[in-house]
Every structure is written in structure tokens, then in C-alpha cells.
């Protein structure tokens, strides 16, 4: 009889405990914790940086396509420009601590003299920090060269894709010169290639020169960049149009790439 009573008490105790546990679980399941209070110091603000590319021949003469007014190289050889395009990509901002952050999740931008809108590259998602410099590449890296035809700036319809070697033209300049030995006195410089020793990808960096950018204090920064096309022919290597008027493969391409690396300079850095 005593054993039966103890067994009954044990069963009742187990039922009570089980009921209590289930009630606690149900209450907890319906509980939604309050979000932590926002601390203004922890909110990362975002600012805007605009890269404005302006194409020149020399420091003061703007590029004008299909004009009868010619430009002159270091050999005093006249030439005109009918087409000018180049890829800008892998844009990075360098923080004060030396680390880097991407300017944009769009890897590549095609600057086309015929399209004024293409000369303005903008990112409105620059996270609050103190940035000391900006860098970008001229050309397309090996990964995107090996990914076949793509969209956006890398769409083959932009006329910057070599079907014959499944790669991109990094820099394209076409025009004419009376000293050219090519048919129709044509100048034709289609520069590309990502494999060594013919890699034409080049990178340039511009310091903010004590004008560090912090979106918390400056909402928008406009960086005007001069692309001096004359440097393509007059920098490290001087190009004589009577001898070299056309480069459309890897032969001599790196020579032009070493030149176009030097064509960029900062006109101004302004904060709004």
C-alpha cells in the first residue's frame, strides 16, 4: 500500500514538472527581445565621391573628336583623334590605417569620349572613415578577361572585346596622321593583354594631400582627373607615327601601356 502511494506521488510530481517546463517554453517562444538602443556613435554614415574624367591633349586643350584641327606629337607630326575609350576599374580608397576598401561593387567603368555621362564615375556608399588616397587600374584583370562575354561596361557591344583572342581592349584610340604608313593614313592603337610578359594592366594612385576625406564631415567629394592623351605618345617612349601607326595585338602593347599610365593627373579635389 505504501509503495502504491509513493508511486502515485512520483507520477503526480513528474506531471507537474513537465507542465511547468512546457509553460515556460511557450512563454519564451512568444517573447521578442527589444532591439538594443541605437548609439549615434555606432552609426556609420555614408558619403559620396565623384570621379570626373576630362580628356585633354596636353594640359589645356580638350580632346575634340573628328576635327580638322590636329594635335602634334614630340616629333611635330600632326594627328587627329576620332575615337577614344578606356577602362577604369578596381577602384580602391585607402584608409588612414593603411587598409583599403572598394570604391564601388561595380568593378569596371568604360570612359568614352563620345559619351559625356561615362566620364563621371560616382559612388554614394562611401562608409564613414578617414581616407588618404584613391587608386584605380587602367584595363581589365585576368579574372574578367577569362570570364567570356559579360554585361554592363564589359558588354562586347561596347566595341572593346577582341573576339579573336577572347579578351578585352583596355585602351582604344583611333585617328589619322599624314605621316602614317597605314592604309588611309590611319592611326589605330588597340591596347590590351593580361598575360605576362605582355600584361598591359596598369595602376595609378592619387594622394588626397592632407585633404583626408571623412563623410561625417564632408558629404561629397569631387575629384577632377585630367587624362592627357598626348602622354600616350610622348611619355616613357616617344612614338614616331611614320614608324608605328598601328598596334592591335601584344606587339609593342606594353610600351603604350607604360605611357598611358602617366596620362592621369588630378586637376582639383573639392568638397561640397
PDB file of C-alpha atoms in Angstrom:
ATOM      1  CA  UNK A   1       0.000   0.000   0.000  1.00  0.00           C
ATOM      2  CA  UNK A   2       2.805   2.392   0.915  1.00  0.00           C
ATOM      3  CA  UNK A   3       4.647   1.599  -2.335  1.00  0.00           C
ATOM      4  CA  UNK A   4       1.491   2.403  -4.331  1.00  0.00           C
ATOM      5  CA  UNK A   5       1.159   5.785  -2.632  1.00  0.00           C
ATOM      6  CA  UNK A   6       4.799   6.626  -3.350  1.00  0.00           C
ATOM      7  CA  UNK A   7       4.344   5.628  -6.998  1.00  0.00           C
ATOM      8  CA  UNK A   8       1.293   7.882  -7.328  1.00  0.00           C
ATOM      9  CA  UNK A   9       3.185  10.836  -5.747  1.00  0.00           C
ATOM     10  CA  UNK A  10       6.078  10.303  -8.171  1.00  0.00           C
ATOM     11  CA  UNK A  11       3.717  10.296 -11.163  1.00  0.00           C
ATOM     12  CA  UNK A  12       1.976  13.472  -9.951  1.00  0.00           C
ATOM     13  CA  UNK A  13       5.355  15.195  -9.357  1.00  0.00           C
ATOM     14  CA  UNK A  14       6.535  14.307 -12.877  1.00  0.00           C
ATOM     15  CA  UNK A  15       3.314  15.662 -14.420  1.00  0.00           C
ATOM     16  CA  UNK A  16       3.626  18.938 -12.502  1.00  0.00           C
ATOM     17  CA  UNK A  17       7.268  19.423 -13.517  1.00  0.00           C
ATOM     18  CA  UNK A  18       6.508  18.618 -17.172  1.00  0.00           C
ATOM     19  CA  UNK A  19       3.628  21.083 -17.230  1.00  0.00           C
ATOM     20  CA  UNK A  20       5.828  23.796 -15.762  1.00  0.00           C
ATOM     21  CA  UNK A  21       8.573  23.241 -18.321  1.00  0.00           C
ATOM     22  CA  UNK A  22       6.115  23.336 -21.229  1.00  0.00           C
ATOM     23  CA  UNK A  23       4.555  26.557 -19.915  1.00  0.00           C
ATOM     24  CA  UNK A  24       7.993  28.167 -19.685  1.00  0.00           C
ATOM     25  CA  UNK A  25       8.856  27.123 -23.251  1.00  0.00           C
ATOM     26  CA  UNK A  26       5.592  28.513 -24.608  1.00  0.00           C
ATOM     27  CA  UNK A  27       6.082  31.825 -22.827  1.00  0.00           C
ATOM     28  CA  UNK A  28       9.709  32.123 -24.066  1.00  0.00           C
ATOM     29  CA  UNK A  29       8.705  31.242 -27.642  1.00  0.00           C
ATOM     30  CA  UNK A  30       6.353  34.215 -27.699  1.00  0.00           C
ATOM     31  CA  UNK A  31       8.936  36.578 -26.263  1.00  0.00           C
ATOM     32  CA  UNK A  32      10.535  39.052 -28.649  1.00  0.00           C
ATOM     33  CA  UNK A  33      13.544  40.832 -27.190  1.00  0.00           C
ATOM     34  CA  UNK A  34      13.666  44.596 -27.616  1.00  0.00           C
ATOM     35  CA  UNK A  35      16.323  45.803 -30.081  1.00  0.00           C
ATOM     36  CA  UNK A  36      19.340  47.442 -28.491  1.00  0.00           C
ATOM     37  CA  UNK A  37      19.170  51.196 -28.266  1.00  0.00           C
ATOM     38  CA  UNK A  38      20.904  52.874 -31.222  1.00  0.00           C
ATOM     39  CA  UNK A  39      24.072  54.669 -30.318  1.00  0.00           C
ATOM     40  CA  UNK A  40      24.759  57.621 -32.629  1.00  0.00           C
ATOM     41  CA  UNK A  41      28.463  56.929 -32.317  1.00  0.00           C
ATOM     42  CA  UNK A  42      27.989  53.456 -33.813  1.00  0.00           C
ATOM     43  CA  UNK A  43      26.023  54.599 -36.879  1.00  0.00           C
ATOM     44  CA  UNK A  44      28.272  54.531 -39.949  1.00  0.00           C
ATOM     45  CA  UNK A  45      27.348  57.440 -42.177  1.00  0.00           C
ATOM     46  CA  UNK A  46      27.789  57.300 -45.926  1.00  0.00           C
ATOM     47  CA  UNK A  47      29.195  59.925 -48.249  1.00  0.00           C
ATOM     48  CA  UNK A  48      29.693  60.364 -51.990  1.00  0.00           C
ATOM     49  CA  UNK A  49      32.824  60.504 -54.115  1.00  0.00           C
ATOM     50  CA  UNK A  50      32.641  61.516 -57.768  1.00  0.00           C
ATOM     51  CA  UNK A  51      35.489  60.896 -60.193  1.00  0.00           C
ATOM     52  CA  UNK A  52      35.181  63.301 -63.111  1.00  0.00           C
ATOM     53  CA  UNK A  53      37.438  62.387 -66.049  1.00  0.00           C
ATOM     54  CA  UNK A  54      38.334  65.125 -68.525  1.00  0.00           C
ATOM     55  CA  UNK A  55      40.249  64.170 -71.667  1.00  0.00           C
ATOM     56  CA  UNK A  56      42.887  66.581 -72.931  1.00  0.00           C
ATOM     57  CA  UNK A  57      45.793  66.732 -75.344  1.00  0.00           C
ATOM     58  CA  UNK A  58      48.361  68.490 -73.209  1.00  0.00           C
ATOM     59  CA  UNK A  59      47.209  70.294 -70.093  1.00  0.00           C
ATOM     60  CA  UNK A  60      44.814  72.820 -71.592  1.00  0.00           C
ATOM     61  CA  UNK A  61      43.486  71.614 -74.966  1.00  0.00           C
ATOM     62  CA  UNK A  62      40.423  69.358 -74.674  1.00  0.00           C
ATOM     63  CA  UNK A  63      40.017  66.351 -76.920  1.00  0.00           C
ATOM     64  CA  UNK A  64      37.701  67.058 -79.839  1.00  0.00           C
ATOM     65  CA  UNK A  65      36.797  64.086 -81.994  1.00  0.00           C
ATOM     66  CA  UNK A  66      36.811  64.171 -85.792  1.00  0.00           C
ATOM     67  CA  UNK A  67      38.207  67.666 -86.005  1.00  0.00           C
ATOM     68  CA  UNK A  68      40.270  69.072 -88.840  1.00  0.00           C
ATOM     69  CA  UNK A  69      42.374  70.880 -86.234  1.00  0.00           C
ATOM     70  CA  UNK A  70      45.145  68.454 -85.474  1.00  0.00           C
ATOM     71  CA  UNK A  71      47.370  67.864 -82.490  1.00  0.00           C
ATOM     72  CA  UNK A  72      51.139  67.315 -82.581  1.00  0.00           C
ATOM     73  CA  UNK A  73      53.411  64.710 -81.024  1.00  0.00           C
ATOM     74  CA  UNK A  74      57.031  65.217 -79.913  1.00  0.00           C
ATOM     75  CA  UNK A  75      58.195  64.698 -83.488  1.00  0.00           C
ATOM     76  CA  UNK A  76      55.952  67.592 -84.575  1.00  0.00           C
ATOM     77  CA  UNK A  77      53.802  65.128 -86.509  1.00  0.00           C
ATOM     78  CA  UNK A  78      50.159  66.220 -86.761  1.00  0.00           C
ATOM     79  CA  UNK A  79      47.311  63.871 -85.874  1.00  0.00           C
ATOM     80  CA  UNK A  80      43.583  63.867 -85.249  1.00  0.00           C
ATOM     81  CA  UNK A  81      41.509  61.717 -82.888  1.00  0.00           C
ATOM     82  CA  UNK A  82      38.259  60.102 -83.991  1.00  0.00           C
ATOM     83  CA  UNK A  83      37.757  57.609 -81.146  1.00  0.00           C
ATOM     84  CA  UNK A  84      38.904  57.433 -77.526  1.00  0.00           C
ATOM     85  CA  UNK A  85      37.842  54.829 -74.973  1.00  0.00           C
ATOM     86  CA  UNK A  86      39.473  53.252 -71.929  1.00  0.00           C
ATOM     87  CA  UNK A  87      38.558  51.063 -68.978  1.00  0.00           C
ATOM     88  CA  UNK A  88      38.809  52.243 -65.387  1.00  0.00           C
ATOM     89  CA  UNK A  89      38.475  49.550 -62.735  1.00  0.00           C
ATOM     90  CA  UNK A  90      39.458  48.135 -59.357  1.00  0.00           C
ATOM     91  CA  UNK A  91      38.964  51.493 -57.677  1.00  0.00           C
ATOM     92  CA  UNK A  92      40.034  51.484 -54.021  1.00  0.00           C
ATOM     93  CA  UNK A  93      40.135  54.012 -51.220  1.00  0.00           C
ATOM     94  CA  UNK A  94      42.989  53.798 -48.735  1.00  0.00           C
ATOM     95  CA  UNK A  95      42.249  54.465 -45.077  1.00  0.00           C
ATOM     96  CA  UNK A  96      44.495  56.311 -42.686  1.00  0.00           C
ATOM     97  CA  UNK A  97      45.491  52.972 -41.092  1.00  0.00           C
ATOM     98  CA  UNK A  98      46.714  51.648 -44.460  1.00  0.00           C
ATOM     99  CA  UNK A  99      43.821  49.275 -45.192  1.00  0.00           C
ATOM    100  CA  UNK A 100      41.748  49.558 -48.363  1.00  0.00           C
ATOM    101  CA  UNK A 101      38.068  49.489 -49.176  1.00  0.00           C
ATOM    102  CA  UNK A 102      36.403  49.174 -52.613  1.00  0.00           C
ATOM    103  CA  UNK A 103      35.001  52.352 -54.121  1.00  0.00           C
ATOM    104  CA  UNK A 104      32.124  50.502 -55.761  1.00  0.00           C
ATOM    105  CA  UNK A 105      30.842  46.980 -56.258  1.00  0.00           C
ATOM    106  CA  UNK A 106      30.806  47.678 -59.984  1.00  0.00           C
ATOM    107  CA  UNK A 107      34.308  46.579 -60.932  1.00  0.00           C
ATOM    108  CA  UNK A 108      34.662  48.339 -64.285  1.00  0.00           C
ATOM    109  CA  UNK A 109      33.677  51.559 -65.980  1.00  0.00           C
ATOM    110  CA  UNK A 110      34.165  52.473 -69.637  1.00  0.00           C
ATOM    111  CA  UNK A 111      35.148  56.095 -70.255  1.00  0.00           C
ATOM    112  CA  UNK A 112      34.073  57.022 -73.787  1.00  0.00           C
ATOM    113  CA  UNK A 113      34.800  60.474 -75.192  1.00  0.00           C
ATOM    114  CA  UNK A 114      31.591  60.239 -77.242  1.00  0.00           C
ATOM    115  CA  UNK A 115      29.520  59.752 -74.074  1.00  0.00           C
ATOM    116  CA  UNK A 116      29.831  62.584 -71.561  1.00  0.00           C
ATOM    117  CA  UNK A 117      27.939  60.632 -68.897  1.00  0.00           C
ATOM    118  CA  UNK A 118      30.587  57.908 -68.986  1.00  0.00           C
ATOM    119  CA  UNK A 119      33.228  60.379 -67.783  1.00  0.00           C
ATOM    120  CA  UNK A 120      31.525  60.663 -64.392  1.00  0.00           C
ATOM    121  CA  UNK A 121      32.034  57.734 -62.019  1.00  0.00           C
ATOM    122  CA  UNK A 122      30.135  58.062 -58.755  1.00  0.00           C
ATOM    123  CA  UNK A 123      29.708  56.084 -55.552  1.00  0.00           C
ATOM    124  CA  UNK A 124      27.260  57.236 -52.868  1.00  0.00           C
ATOM    125  CA  UNK A 125      28.099  54.413 -50.462  1.00  0.00           C
ATOM    126  CA  UNK A 126      31.439  55.568 -49.058  1.00  0.00           C
ATOM    127  CA  UNK A 127      31.363  54.444 -45.417  1.00  0.00           C
ATOM    128  CA  UNK A 128      32.401  56.981 -42.799  1.00  0.00           C
ATOM    129  CA  UNK A 129      36.147  56.729 -42.261  1.00  0.00           C
ATOM    130  CA  UNK A 130      39.250  58.787 -42.870  1.00  0.00           C
ATOM    131  CA  UNK A 131      40.616  58.162 -46.375  1.00  0.00           C
ATOM    132  CA  UNK A 132      44.001  59.375 -47.552  1.00  0.00           C
ATOM    133  CA  UNK A 133      44.224  58.287 -51.218  1.00  0.00           C
ATOM    134  CA  UNK A 134      42.449  56.642 -54.121  1.00  0.00           C
ATOM    135  CA  UNK A 135      43.767  54.200 -56.728  1.00  0.00           C
ATOM    136  CA  UNK A 136      42.427  52.631 -59.912  1.00  0.00           C
ATOM    137  CA  UNK A 137      43.592  50.445 -62.759  1.00  0.00           C
ATOM    138  CA  UNK A 138      43.542  51.087 -66.492  1.00  0.00           C
ATOM    139  CA  UNK A 139      42.413  47.877 -68.118  1.00  0.00           C
ATOM    140  CA  UNK A 140      40.679  44.626 -67.195  1.00  0.00           C
ATOM    141  CA  UNK A 141      42.141  41.995 -64.872  1.00  0.00           C
ATOM    142  CA  UNK A 142      42.742  38.337 -65.764  1.00  0.00           C
ATOM    143  CA  UNK A 143      39.598  37.087 -63.978  1.00  0.00           C
ATOM    144  CA  UNK A 144      37.263  39.213 -66.073  1.00  0.00           C
ATOM    145  CA  UNK A 145      39.271  38.602 -69.227  1.00  0.00           C
ATOM    146  CA  UNK A 146      38.750  34.870 -68.746  1.00  0.00           C
ATOM    147  CA  UNK A 147      35.032  35.071 -67.960  1.00  0.00           C
ATOM    148  CA  UNK A 148      33.891  35.372 -71.564  1.00  0.00           C
ATOM    149  CA  UNK A 149      31.403  37.959 -72.802  1.00  0.00           C
ATOM    150  CA  UNK A 150      29.806  39.955 -69.973  1.00  0.00           C
ATOM    151  CA  UNK A 151      27.307  42.763 -69.437  1.00  0.00           C
ATOM    152  CA  UNK A 152      27.419  46.424 -68.452  1.00  0.00           C
ATOM    153  CA  UNK A 153      30.700  48.176 -69.143  1.00  0.00           C
ATOM    154  CA  UNK A 154      32.169  44.830 -70.239  1.00  0.00           C
ATOM    155  CA  UNK A 155      29.439  44.134 -72.795  1.00  0.00           C
ATOM    156  CA  UNK A 156      31.071  43.238 -76.166  1.00  0.00           C
ATOM    157  CA  UNK A 157      28.612  45.625 -77.806  1.00  0.00           C
ATOM    158  CA  UNK A 158      30.780  48.461 -76.471  1.00  0.00           C
ATOM    159  CA  UNK A 159      33.374  47.592 -79.085  1.00  0.00           C
ATOM    160  CA  UNK A 160      36.116  46.788 -76.581  1.00  0.00           C
ATOM    161  CA  UNK A 161      36.220  42.994 -76.870  1.00  0.00           C
ATOM    162  CA  UNK A 162      38.638  41.065 -79.062  1.00  0.00           C
ATOM    163  CA  UNK A 163      36.759  38.090 -80.442  1.00  0.00           C
ATOM    164  CA  UNK A 164      39.944  36.642 -81.917  1.00  0.00           C
ATOM    165  CA  UNK A 165      41.668  36.164 -78.554  1.00  0.00           C
ATOM    166  CA  UNK A 166      38.725  36.290 -76.095  1.00  0.00           C
ATOM    167  CA  UNK A 167      39.993  39.303 -74.254  1.00  0.00           C
ATOM    168  CA  UNK A 168      39.316  42.967 -73.709  1.00  0.00           C
ATOM    169  CA  UNK A 169      40.847  46.050 -75.258  1.00  0.00           C
ATOM    170  CA  UNK A 170      41.956  48.191 -72.316  1.00  0.00           C
ATOM    171  CA  UNK A 171      42.610  51.373 -74.244  1.00  0.00           C
ATOM    172  CA  UNK A 172      41.437  52.375 -77.720  1.00  0.00           C
ATOM    173  CA  UNK A 173      42.496  55.424 -79.698  1.00  0.00           C
ATOM    174  CA  UNK A 174      41.852  55.886 -83.396  1.00  0.00           C
ATOM    175  CA  UNK A 175      42.565  58.804 -85.696  1.00  0.00           C
ATOM    176  CA  UNK A 176      44.699  59.876 -88.633  1.00  0.00           C
ATOM    177  CA  UNK A 177      48.105  61.336 -89.372  1.00  0.00           C
ATOM    178  CA  UNK A 178      49.543  62.380 -92.742  1.00  0.00           C
ATOM    179  CA  UNK A 179      52.808  60.572 -91.871  1.00  0.00           C
ATOM    180  CA  UNK A 180      51.109  57.276 -91.048  1.00  0.00           C
ATOM    181  CA  UNK A 181      52.148  54.323 -93.210  1.00  0.00           C
ATOM    182  CA  UNK A 182      48.846  52.532 -92.564  1.00  0.00           C
ATOM    183  CA  UNK A 183      46.098  52.452 -95.229  1.00  0.00           C
ATOM    184  CA  UNK A 184      44.093  55.660 -95.225  1.00  0.00           C
ATOM    185  CA  UNK A 185      46.767  57.315 -93.045  1.00  0.00           C
ATOM    186  CA  UNK A 186      45.060  55.629 -90.110  1.00  0.00           C
ATOM    187  CA  UNK A 187      46.240  55.719 -86.504  1.00  0.00           C
ATOM    188  CA  UNK A 188      44.986  52.696 -84.611  1.00  0.00           C
ATOM    189  CA  UNK A 189      46.034  51.845 -81.057  1.00  0.00           C
ATOM    190  CA  UNK A 190      44.049  48.980 -79.520  1.00  0.00           C
ATOM    191  CA  UNK A 191      45.924  48.046 -76.359  1.00  0.00           C
ATOM    192  CA  UNK A 192      45.200  45.024 -74.183  1.00  0.00           C
ATOM    193  CA  UNK A 193      46.589  41.789 -72.811  1.00  0.00           C
ATOM    194  CA  UNK A 194      46.663  40.330 -69.299  1.00  0.00           C
ATOM    195  CA  UNK A 195      49.288  37.586 -69.576  1.00  0.00           C
ATOM    196  CA  UNK A 196      52.939  38.127 -68.731  1.00  0.00           C
ATOM    197  CA  UNK A 197      55.185  39.350 -70.236  1.00  0.00           C
ATOM    198  CA  UNK A 198      52.546  41.269 -72.194  1.00  0.00           C
ATOM    199  CA  UNK A 199      50.362  42.411 -69.319  1.00  0.00           C
ATOM    200  CA  UNK A 200      49.015  45.894 -70.092  1.00  0.00           C
ATOM    201  CA  UNK A 201      47.082  46.400 -66.848  1.00  0.00           C
ATOM    202  CA  UNK A 202      48.410  49.485 -65.060  1.00  0.00           C
ATOM    203  CA  UNK A 203      47.516  51.090 -61.714  1.00  0.00           C
ATOM    204  CA  UNK A 204      47.737  54.704 -60.587  1.00  0.00           C
ATOM    205  CA  UNK A 205      47.325  56.206 -57.104  1.00  0.00           C
ATOM    206  CA  UNK A 206      46.462  59.753 -56.064  1.00  0.00           C
ATOM    207  CA  UNK A 207      47.020  61.044 -52.535  1.00  0.00           C
ATOM    208  CA  UNK A 208      44.489  63.441 -51.065  1.00  0.00           C
ATOM    209  CA  UNK A 209      47.417  65.633 -49.936  1.00  0.00           C
ATOM    210  CA  UNK A 210      46.241  66.465 -46.414  1.00  0.00           C
ATOM    211  CA  UNK A 211      42.646  66.740 -47.612  1.00  0.00           C
ATOM    212  CA  UNK A 212      41.635  63.465 -45.995  1.00  0.00           C
ATOM    213  CA  UNK A 213      38.036  62.564 -46.758  1.00  0.00           C
ATOM    214  CA  UNK A 214      35.611  61.796 -43.929  1.00  0.00           C
ATOM    215  CA  UNK A 215      31.935  61.545 -44.994  1.00  0.00           C
ATOM    216  CA  UNK A 216      30.905  62.503 -41.463  1.00  0.00           C
ATOM    217  CA  UNK A 217      32.336  65.972 -42.067  1.00  0.00           C
ATOM    218  CA  UNK A 218      32.143  66.262 -45.879  1.00  0.00           C
ATOM    219  CA  UNK A 219      29.149  64.773 -47.668  1.00  0.00           C
ATOM    220  CA  UNK A 220      30.509  64.797 -51.230  1.00  0.00           C
ATOM    221  CA  UNK A 221      33.998  64.923 -52.702  1.00  0.00           C
ATOM    222  CA  UNK A 222      34.535  65.680 -56.405  1.00  0.00           C
ATOM    223  CA  UNK A 223      37.879  64.629 -57.857  1.00  0.00           C
ATOM    224  CA  UNK A 224      38.545  66.006 -61.326  1.00  0.00           C
ATOM    225  CA  UNK A 225      41.080  63.911 -63.196  1.00  0.00           C
ATOM    226  CA  UNK A 226      42.864  65.001 -66.355  1.00  0.00           C
ATOM    227  CA  UNK A 227      43.595  62.292 -68.921  1.00  0.00           C
ATOM    228  CA  UNK A 228      46.318  63.810 -71.107  1.00  0.00           C
ATOM    229  CA  UNK A 229      46.200  61.713 -74.266  1.00  0.00           C
ATOM    230  CA  UNK A 230      49.437  63.226 -75.560  1.00  0.00           C
ATOM    231  CA  UNK A 231      51.261  61.203 -72.876  1.00  0.00           C
ATOM    232  CA  UNK A 232      50.220  58.029 -74.707  1.00  0.00           C
ATOM    233  CA  UNK A 233      52.670  59.026 -77.423  1.00  0.00           C
ATOM    234  CA  UNK A 234      55.112  61.256 -75.548  1.00  0.00           C
ATOM    235  CA  UNK A 235      55.867  59.712 -72.166  1.00  0.00           C
ATOM    236  CA  UNK A 236      58.394  56.948 -71.403  1.00  0.00           C
ATOM    237  CA  UNK A 237      58.577  56.051 -75.092  1.00  0.00           C
ATOM    238  CA  UNK A 238      58.186  58.641 -77.850  1.00  0.00           C
ATOM    239  CA  UNK A 239      56.034  57.315 -80.697  1.00  0.00           C
ATOM    240  CA  UNK A 240      57.004  58.223 -84.251  1.00  0.00           C
ATOM    241  CA  UNK A 241      53.842  57.826 -86.360  1.00  0.00           C
ATOM    242  CA  UNK A 242      55.874  57.252 -89.511  1.00  0.00           C
ATOM    243  CA  UNK A 243      57.241  54.077 -87.876  1.00  0.00           C
ATOM    244  CA  UNK A 244      54.460  52.982 -85.522  1.00  0.00           C
ATOM    245  CA  UNK A 245      50.946  53.922 -86.546  1.00  0.00           C
ATOM    246  CA  UNK A 246      49.057  50.786 -85.565  1.00  0.00           C
ATOM    247  CA  UNK A 247      49.198  48.443 -82.559  1.00  0.00           C
ATOM    248  CA  UNK A 248      46.341  45.961 -82.354  1.00  0.00           C
ATOM    249  CA  UNK A 249      47.964  42.959 -80.650  1.00  0.00           C
ATOM    250  CA  UNK A 250      50.589  42.290 -77.986  1.00  0.00           C
ATOM    251  CA  UNK A 251      53.499  43.529 -80.112  1.00  0.00           C
ATOM    252  CA  UNK A 252      54.641  46.845 -78.581  1.00  0.00           C
ATOM    253  CA  UNK A 253      51.460  46.990 -76.486  1.00  0.00           C
ATOM    254  CA  UNK A 254      53.246  47.207 -73.120  1.00  0.00           C
ATOM    255  CA  UNK A 255      55.186  50.173 -74.441  1.00  0.00           C
ATOM    256  CA  UNK A 256      51.920  52.079 -74.882  1.00  0.00           C
ATOM    257  CA  UNK A 257      50.619  50.792 -71.523  1.00  0.00           C
ATOM    258  CA  UNK A 258      53.671  52.225 -69.769  1.00  0.00           C
ATOM    259  CA  UNK A 259      52.866  55.512 -71.466  1.00  0.00           C
ATOM    260  CA  UNK A 260      49.128  55.658 -70.692  1.00  0.00           C
ATOM    261  CA  UNK A 261      49.875  55.000 -67.018  1.00  0.00           C
ATOM    262  CA  UNK A 262      51.330  58.515 -66.961  1.00  0.00           C
ATOM    263  CA  UNK A 263      48.458  60.299 -68.649  1.00  0.00           C
ATOM    264  CA  UNK A 264      46.375  60.784 -65.482  1.00  0.00           C
ATOM    265  CA  UNK A 265      46.747  63.673 -63.062  1.00  0.00           C
ATOM    266  CA  UNK A 266      44.476  65.435 -60.565  1.00  0.00           C
ATOM    267  CA  UNK A 267      43.045  68.793 -61.624  1.00  0.00           C
ATOM    268  CA  UNK A 268      41.249  69.520 -58.359  1.00  0.00           C
ATOM    269  CA  UNK A 269      39.759  67.975 -55.219  1.00  0.00           C
ATOM    270  CA  UNK A 270      36.679  69.798 -53.953  1.00  0.00           C
ATOM    271  CA  UNK A 271      34.324  69.040 -51.078  1.00  0.00           C
ATOM    272  CA  UNK A 272      30.675  70.067 -51.083  1.00  0.00           C
TER     273      UNK A 272
END
